[in-house]
PDB file of C-alpha atoms in Angstrom:
ATOM      1  CA  MET A 861      16.414 193.779 -55.609  1.00  0.00           C
ATOM      2  CA  LYS A 862      13.430 191.856 -56.931  1.00  0.00           C
ATOM      3  CA  ALA A 863      10.114 193.687 -57.073  1.00  0.00           C
ATOM      4  CA  ALA A 864       8.504 191.129 -54.735  1.00  0.00           C
ATOM      5  CA  THR A 865      11.233 191.644 -52.126  1.00  0.00           C
ATOM      6  CA  LEU A 866      10.951 195.420 -52.396  1.00  0.00           C
ATOM      7  CA  ALA A 867       7.172 195.229 -51.996  1.00  0.00           C
ATOM      8  CA  ALA A 868       7.476 192.924 -48.977  1.00  0.00           C
ATOM      9  CA  ARG A 869       9.967 195.314 -47.357  1.00  0.00           C
ATOM     10  CA  SER A 870       7.602 198.218 -48.033  1.00  0.00           C
ATOM     11  CA  TYR A 871       4.769 196.297 -46.400  1.00  0.00           C
ATOM     12  CA  ALA A 872       7.035 195.487 -43.444  1.00  0.00           C
ATOM     13  CA  TRP A 873       7.826 199.183 -42.992  1.00  0.00           C
ATOM     14  CA  LEU A 874       4.158 200.094 -43.274  1.00  0.00           C
ATOM     15  CA  ALA A 875       3.216 197.488 -40.671  1.00  0.00           C
ATOM     16  CA  GLY A 876       6.013 198.717 -38.414  1.00  0.00           C
ATOM     17  CA  VAL A 877       4.796 202.307 -38.645  1.00  0.00           C
ATOM     18  CA  TRP A 878       1.256 201.097 -37.922  1.00  0.00           C
ATOM     19  CA  ALA A 879       2.473 199.221 -34.839  1.00  0.00           C
ATOM     20  CA  LEU A 880       4.349 202.327 -33.694  1.00  0.00           C
ATOM     21  CA  MET A 881       1.268 204.500 -34.218  1.00  0.00           C
ATOM     22  CA  THR A 882      -0.846 202.058 -32.198  1.00  0.00           C
ATOM     23  CA  GLY A 883       1.779 201.938 -29.463  1.00  0.00           C
ATOM     24  CA  ILE A 884       1.783 205.714 -29.227  1.00  0.00           C
ATOM     25  CA  GLY A 885      -1.966 205.519 -28.620  1.00  0.00           C
ATOM     26  CA  CYS A 886      -1.279 203.275 -25.613  1.00  0.00           C
ATOM     27  CA  ILE A 887       0.915 206.034 -24.172  1.00  0.00           C
ATOM     28  CA  ALA A 888      -0.992 209.113 -25.320  1.00  0.00           C
ATOM     29  CA  ALA A 889      -4.415 208.294 -23.888  1.00  0.00           C
ATOM     30  CA  PRO A 890      -3.249 207.829 -20.273  1.00  0.00           C
ATOM     31  CA  ALA A 891      -1.045 210.924 -20.624  1.00  0.00           C
ATOM     32  CA  LEU A 892      -4.059 212.972 -21.711  1.00  0.00           C
ATOM     33  CA  PHE A 893      -6.025 211.910 -18.643  1.00  0.00           C
ATOM     34  CA  ALA A 894      -3.052 212.604 -16.387  1.00  0.00           C
ATOM     35  CA  GLY A 895      -2.547 216.135 -17.656  1.00  0.00           C
ATOM     36  CA  LEU A 896      -5.953 217.503 -18.633  1.00  0.00           C
ATOM     37  CA  PRO A 897      -9.392 217.862 -17.086  1.00  0.00           C
ATOM     38  CA  ARG A 898     -11.343 214.625 -17.571  1.00  0.00           C
ATOM     39  CA  ALA A 899     -13.837 216.045 -20.104  1.00  0.00           C
ATOM     40  CA  ASP A 900     -11.098 217.588 -22.275  1.00  0.00           C
ATOM     41  CA  ALA A 901      -8.976 214.451 -22.079  1.00  0.00           C
ATOM     42  CA  GLY A 902     -11.979 212.342 -23.052  1.00  0.00           C
ATOM     43  CA  ARG A 903     -12.703 214.469 -26.122  1.00  0.00           C
ATOM     44  CA  LEU A 904      -9.066 214.392 -27.246  1.00  0.00           C
ATOM     45  CA  ALA A 905      -8.742 210.653 -26.621  1.00  0.00           C
ATOM     46  CA  ALA A 906     -11.952 210.019 -28.569  1.00  0.00           C
ATOM     47  CA  ARG A 907     -10.554 212.011 -31.510  1.00  0.00           C
ATOM     48  CA  LEU A 908      -7.216 210.199 -31.256  1.00  0.00           C
ATOM     49  CA  PHE A 909      -8.902 206.789 -31.382  1.00  0.00           C
ATOM     50  CA  GLU A 910     -11.205 207.882 -34.199  1.00  0.00           C
ATOM     51  CA  LEU A 911      -8.188 208.865 -36.296  1.00  0.00           C
ATOM     52  CA  ASP A 912      -6.390 205.677 -35.283  1.00  0.00           C
ATOM     53  CA  ALA A 913      -9.331 203.539 -36.411  1.00  0.00           C
ATOM     54  CA  THR A 914      -9.686 205.351 -39.737  1.00  0.00           C
ATOM     55  CA  VAL A 915      -5.981 205.193 -40.545  1.00  0.00           C
ATOM     56  CA  GLY A 916      -5.868 201.614 -39.288  1.00  0.00           C
ATOM     57  CA  LEU A 917      -8.611 200.507 -41.667  1.00  0.00           C
ATOM     58  CA  CYS A 918      -6.752 202.053 -44.603  1.00  0.00           C
ATOM     59  CA  VAL A 919      -3.356 200.640 -43.652  1.00  0.00           C
ATOM     60  CA  GLY A 920      -4.859 197.264 -42.782  1.00  0.00           C
ATOM     61  CA  ALA A 921      -6.575 197.076 -46.172  1.00  0.00           C
ATOM     62  CA  ILE A 922      -3.307 197.899 -47.945  1.00  0.00           C
ATOM     63  CA  LEU A 923      -1.494 195.229 -45.933  1.00  0.00           C
ATOM     64  CA  ALA A 924      -4.231 192.655 -46.586  1.00  0.00           C
ATOM     65  CA  ILE A 925      -3.940 193.312 -50.320  1.00  0.00           C
ATOM     66  CA  GLY A 926      -0.161 193.091 -50.032  1.00  0.00           C
ATOM     67  CA  ALA A 927      -0.445 189.829 -48.108  1.00  0.00           C
ATOM     68  CA  LEU A 928      -2.627 188.421 -50.891  1.00  0.00           C
ATOM     69  CA  GLN A 929       0.048 189.390 -53.414  1.00  0.00           C
ATOM     70  CA  ILE A 930       2.790 187.784 -51.331  1.00  0.00           C
ATOM     71  CA  GLY A 931       0.651 184.669 -50.937  1.00  0.00           C
ATOM     72  CA  ARG A 932       0.001 184.540 -54.666  1.00  0.00           C
ATOM     73  CA  ASP A 933       3.721 184.768 -55.373  1.00  0.00           C
ATOM     74  CA  ARG A 934       4.418 181.945 -52.904  1.00  0.00           C
ATOM     75  CA  ALA A 935       1.652 179.796 -54.366  1.00  0.00           C
ATOM     76  CA  GLU A 936       2.992 180.321 -57.901  1.00  0.00           C
ATOM     77  CA  ARG A 937       6.451 179.231 -56.742  1.00  0.00           C
ATOM     78  CA  GLY A 938       4.935 176.250 -54.918  1.00  0.00           C
ATOM     79  CA  THR A 939       6.375 177.362 -51.559  1.00  0.00           C
ATOM     80  CA  GLY A 940       3.212 178.253 -49.713  1.00  0.00           C
ATOM     81  CA  SER A 941      -0.456 179.026 -49.703  1.00  0.00           C
ATOM     82  CA  ARG A 942      -2.159 182.060 -51.171  1.00  0.00           C
ATOM     83  CA  PHE A 943      -3.821 182.568 -47.783  1.00  0.00           C
ATOM     84  CA  GLY A 944      -0.744 182.730 -45.566  1.00  0.00           C
ATOM     85  CA  ARG A 945       0.029 183.968 -42.085  1.00  0.00           C
ATOM     86  CA  GLU A 946       0.409 187.560 -43.237  1.00  0.00           C
ATOM     87  CA  LEU A 947      -3.135 187.680 -44.597  1.00  0.00           C
ATOM     88  CA  ILE A 948      -4.564 186.095 -41.472  1.00  0.00           C
ATOM     89  CA  LEU A 949      -2.758 188.632 -39.281  1.00  0.00           C
ATOM     90  CA  ALA A 950      -3.820 191.597 -41.428  1.00  0.00           C
ATOM     91  CA  LEU A 951      -7.444 190.443 -41.307  1.00  0.00           C
ATOM     92  CA  ALA A 952      -7.217 189.830 -37.551  1.00  0.00           C
ATOM     93  CA  ALA A 953      -5.929 193.382 -37.045  1.00  0.00           C
ATOM     94  CA  LEU A 954      -8.799 194.727 -39.134  1.00  0.00           C
ATOM     95  CA  LEU A 955     -11.241 192.675 -37.077  1.00  0.00           C
ATOM     96  CA  CYS A 956      -9.799 194.199 -33.898  1.00  0.00           C
ATOM     97  CA  ILE A 957     -10.506 197.677 -35.283  1.00  0.00           C
ATOM     98  CA  VAL A 958     -14.030 196.858 -36.418  1.00  0.00           C
ATOM     99  CA  VAL A 959     -15.023 195.237 -33.131  1.00  0.00           C
ATOM    100  CA  GLY A 960     -12.858 197.279 -30.768  1.00  0.00           C
ATOM    101  CA  TYR A 961     -13.781 200.664 -32.149  1.00  0.00           C
ATOM    102  CA  TYR A 962     -16.707 200.621 -34.562  1.00  0.00           C
ATOM    103  CA  ALA A 963     -18.834 198.095 -32.652  1.00  0.00           C
ATOM    104  CA  LEU A 964     -17.913 198.911 -29.054  1.00  0.00           C
ATOM    105  CA  GLN A 965     -17.683 202.719 -29.295  1.00  0.00           C
ATOM    106  CA  PRO A 966     -21.442 203.215 -29.860  1.00  0.00           C
ATOM    107  CA  MET A 967     -22.135 200.742 -27.053  1.00  0.00           C
ATOM    108  CA  MET A 968     -19.844 202.754 -24.760  1.00  0.00           C
ATOM    109  CA  GLU A 969     -21.808 205.924 -25.522  1.00  0.00           C
ATOM    110  CA  THR A 970     -25.025 204.106 -24.653  1.00  0.00           C
ATOM    111  CA  ALA A 971     -23.465 202.795 -21.447  1.00  0.00           C
ATOM    112  CA  ARG A 972     -22.281 206.281 -20.521  1.00  0.00           C
ATOM    113  CA  ALA A 973     -25.944 207.341 -20.704  1.00  0.00           C
ATOM    114  CA  GLY A 974     -26.837 204.413 -18.412  1.00  0.00           C
ATOM    115  CA  ALA A 975     -28.858 202.443 -20.964  1.00  0.00           C
ATOM    116  CA  ALA A 976     -26.638 199.443 -21.750  1.00  0.00           C
ATOM    117  CA  ALA A 977     -26.375 195.876 -20.512  1.00  0.00           C
ATOM    118  CA  LEU A 978     -22.656 196.285 -19.747  1.00  0.00           C
ATOM    119  CA  SER A 979     -21.105 199.165 -17.872  1.00  0.00           C
ATOM    120  CA  PHE A 980     -18.926 201.774 -19.527  1.00  0.00           C
ATOM    121  CA  GLY A 981     -15.940 200.404 -17.625  1.00  0.00           C
ATOM    122  CA  ALA A 982     -16.536 196.852 -18.822  1.00  0.00           C
ATOM    123  CA  LEU A 983     -16.935 197.965 -22.447  1.00  0.00           C
ATOM    124  CA  HIS A 984     -13.869 200.197 -22.150  1.00  0.00           C
ATOM    125  CA  GLY A 985     -11.882 197.231 -20.871  1.00  0.00           C
ATOM    126  CA  ILE A 986     -13.018 195.046 -23.768  1.00  0.00           C
ATOM    127  CA  ALA A 987     -12.195 197.797 -26.287  1.00  0.00           C
ATOM    128  CA  SER A 988      -8.777 198.245 -24.662  1.00  0.00           C
ATOM    129  CA  ALA A 989      -8.131 194.504 -24.955  1.00  0.00           C
ATOM    130  CA  PHE A 990      -8.892 194.657 -28.695  1.00  0.00           C
ATOM    131  CA  PHE A 991      -6.570 197.661 -29.019  1.00  0.00           C
ATOM    132  CA  VAL A 992      -3.687 195.879 -27.282  1.00  0.00           C
ATOM    133  CA  ALA A 993      -4.370 192.686 -29.247  1.00  0.00           C
ATOM    134  CA  ARG A 994      -4.157 194.711 -32.462  1.00  0.00           C
ATOM    135  CA  LEU A 995      -0.830 196.161 -31.352  1.00  0.00           C
ATOM    136  CA  ALA A 996       0.552 192.649 -30.806  1.00  0.00           C
ATOM    137  CA  ILE A 997      -0.886 191.339 -34.084  1.00  0.00           C
ATOM    138  CA  VAL A 998       0.515 194.221 -36.129  1.00  0.00           C
ATOM    139  CA  ALA A 999       3.928 193.907 -34.460  1.00  0.00           C
ATOM    140  CA  VAL A1000       4.034 190.207 -35.377  1.00  0.00           C
ATOM    141  CA  LEU A1001       2.866 191.057 -38.899  1.00  0.00           C
ATOM    142  CA  ALA A1002       5.693 193.597 -39.288  1.00  0.00           C
ATOM    143  CA  TRP A1003       8.181 191.015 -38.052  1.00  0.00           C
ATOM    144  CA  LEU A1004       6.897 188.343 -40.458  1.00  0.00           C
ATOM    145  CA  LEU A1005       6.911 190.723 -43.401  1.00  0.00           C
ATOM    146  CA  ALA A1006      10.531 191.640 -42.616  1.00  0.00           C
ATOM    147  CA  GLU A1007      11.608 187.990 -43.018  1.00  0.00           C
ATOM    148  CA  PRO A1008      13.139 187.022 -46.350  1.00  0.00           C
ATOM    149  CA  LEU A1009      10.510 185.660 -48.722  1.00  0.00           C
ATOM    150  CA  ALA A1010      10.458 181.892 -48.923  1.00  0.00           C
TER     151      ALA A1010
END
């Protein structure tokens, strides 16, 4: 098996695990609120999403670097661009983390204190939309990376 194919398969597995991890977050957070007192569930969910964002940044950076390598290989063979779909998807997933967690989380804390332009519920809904969008983006990325290299 060529090194490029092995690397692409490794990136596909990594993206698949990332999608699975994100999907578990979609199940775990509601389960926490269904089974624990609200304050405890909120603390555990906050920790879960903090870990998810940190791991997501690391995995997303690895996949972006891998997508650049795949794009470079395609460009050298004359079969594609250095900045292909995989890179765009990896960067889009990273953007979802940066906006959905690192930008909106502090705003949600401010809203919880009653000092924000948007309500906590509205910000939570926007952050949730970024989380679900990231899940879809990473799933598509895993699928694309699993395709044979052109």
